[in-house]
Amino acid sequence: MRMYLTIFGKPRYLGSVEVDDELVLEKGARLLIESSRGVETAVVAGELTEKQEALYRSIDNRQEGQPNADAGLRNVTLIRLAQTEDLRRDESNRVEENQVLVKAREVLGRHSLDMKLVDVEYMNDRKKLFLYFTSEQRVDFRAYVRDLAREFKTRI
């Protein structure tokens, strides 16, 4: 088995994917993967040695208040090499995210919450929509999430 380092998601998560020895992935190849977040596209950053894998896994990128966050390297599963349709869908999602961000900010304005919406990200299969926000303190945004789910008809 070969192991490759992949980069995926707007936060640029690092993932490791194992493939059969006969499949050689080139740096920059686009993949369709399944991560803990869902189905998404990833870019191959290169082959990983066992020593490099151990180093990446030792990186602690937990955020304050998130004691169970993943370490520096996440395990992902290769679904297939990204096909033209996968890449087209991914590009379409990126374009639509701009419109979703504007609408999500409008919905946020109706809730008068002390938070700033920074970005949004659809998974490739559009089953989930991730929102990235900042806030000075904890915010109860459950009602906001319900309104977003109703508005965009997907899991938030």
PDB file of N, CA and C in Angstrom, residues 101 105 116-120 131-134:
ATOM      1  N   LEU A 101     -23.363  32.836   0.892  1.00  0.00           N
ATOM      2  CA  LEU A 101     -22.762  33.659   1.938  1.00  0.00           C
ATOM      3  C   LEU A 101     -23.558  34.945   2.135  1.00  0.00           C
ATOM      4  N   ARG A 105     -25.761  35.773   5.517  1.00  0.00           N
ATOM      5  CA  ARG A 105     -25.525  37.001   6.288  1.00  0.00           C
ATOM      6  C   ARG A 105     -26.830  37.773   6.492  1.00  0.00           C
ATOM      7  N   LYS A 116     -19.698  37.004  13.470  1.00  0.00           N
ATOM      8  CA  LYS A 116     -19.445  37.443  12.106  1.00  0.00           C
ATOM      9  C   LYS A 116     -19.266  36.205  11.231  1.00  0.00           C
ATOM     10  N   LEU A 117     -20.094  36.094  10.204  1.00  0.00           N
ATOM     11  CA  LEU A 117     -20.005  34.986   9.263  1.00  0.00           C
ATOM     12  C   LEU A 117     -18.865  35.278   8.287  1.00  0.00           C
ATOM     13  N   VAL A 118     -17.896  34.368   8.226  1.00  0.00           N
ATOM     14  CA  VAL A 118     -16.685  34.584   7.442  1.00  0.00           C
ATOM     15  C   VAL A 118     -16.755  33.906   6.078  1.00  0.00           C
ATOM     16  N   ASP A 119     -17.236  32.652   6.043  1.00  0.00           N
ATOM     17  CA  ASP A 119     -17.241  31.904   4.794  1.00  0.00           C
ATOM     18  C   ASP A 119     -18.229  30.751   4.894  1.00  0.00           C
ATOM     19  N   VAL A 120     -18.557  30.161   3.760  1.00  0.00           N
ATOM     20  CA  VAL A 120     -19.399  28.969   3.698  1.00  0.00           C
ATOM     21  C   VAL A 120     -18.759  27.978   2.744  1.00  0.00           C
ATOM     22  N   LEU A 131     -20.533  26.459   7.742  1.00  0.00           N
ATOM     23  CA  LEU A 131     -20.413  27.909   7.926  1.00  0.00           C
ATOM     24  C   LEU A 131     -19.236  28.172   8.843  1.00  0.00           C
ATOM     25  N   TYR A 132     -18.425  29.138   8.483  1.00  0.00           N
ATOM     26  CA  TYR A 132     -17.273  29.532   9.285  1.00  0.00           C
ATOM     27  C   TYR A 132     -17.546  30.922   9.827  1.00  0.00           C
ATOM     28  N   PHE A 133     -17.425  31.075  11.132  1.00  0.00           N
ATOM     29  CA  PHE A 133     -17.727  32.357  11.745  1.00  0.00           C
ATOM     30  C   PHE A 133     -16.740  32.651  12.864  1.00  0.00           C
ATOM     31  N   THR A 134     -16.703  33.904  13.273  1.00  0.00           N
ATOM     32  CA  THR A 134     -15.912  34.323  14.423  1.00  0.00           C
ATOM     33  C   THR A 134     -16.838  34.979  15.425  1.00  0.00           C
TER      34      THR A 134
END
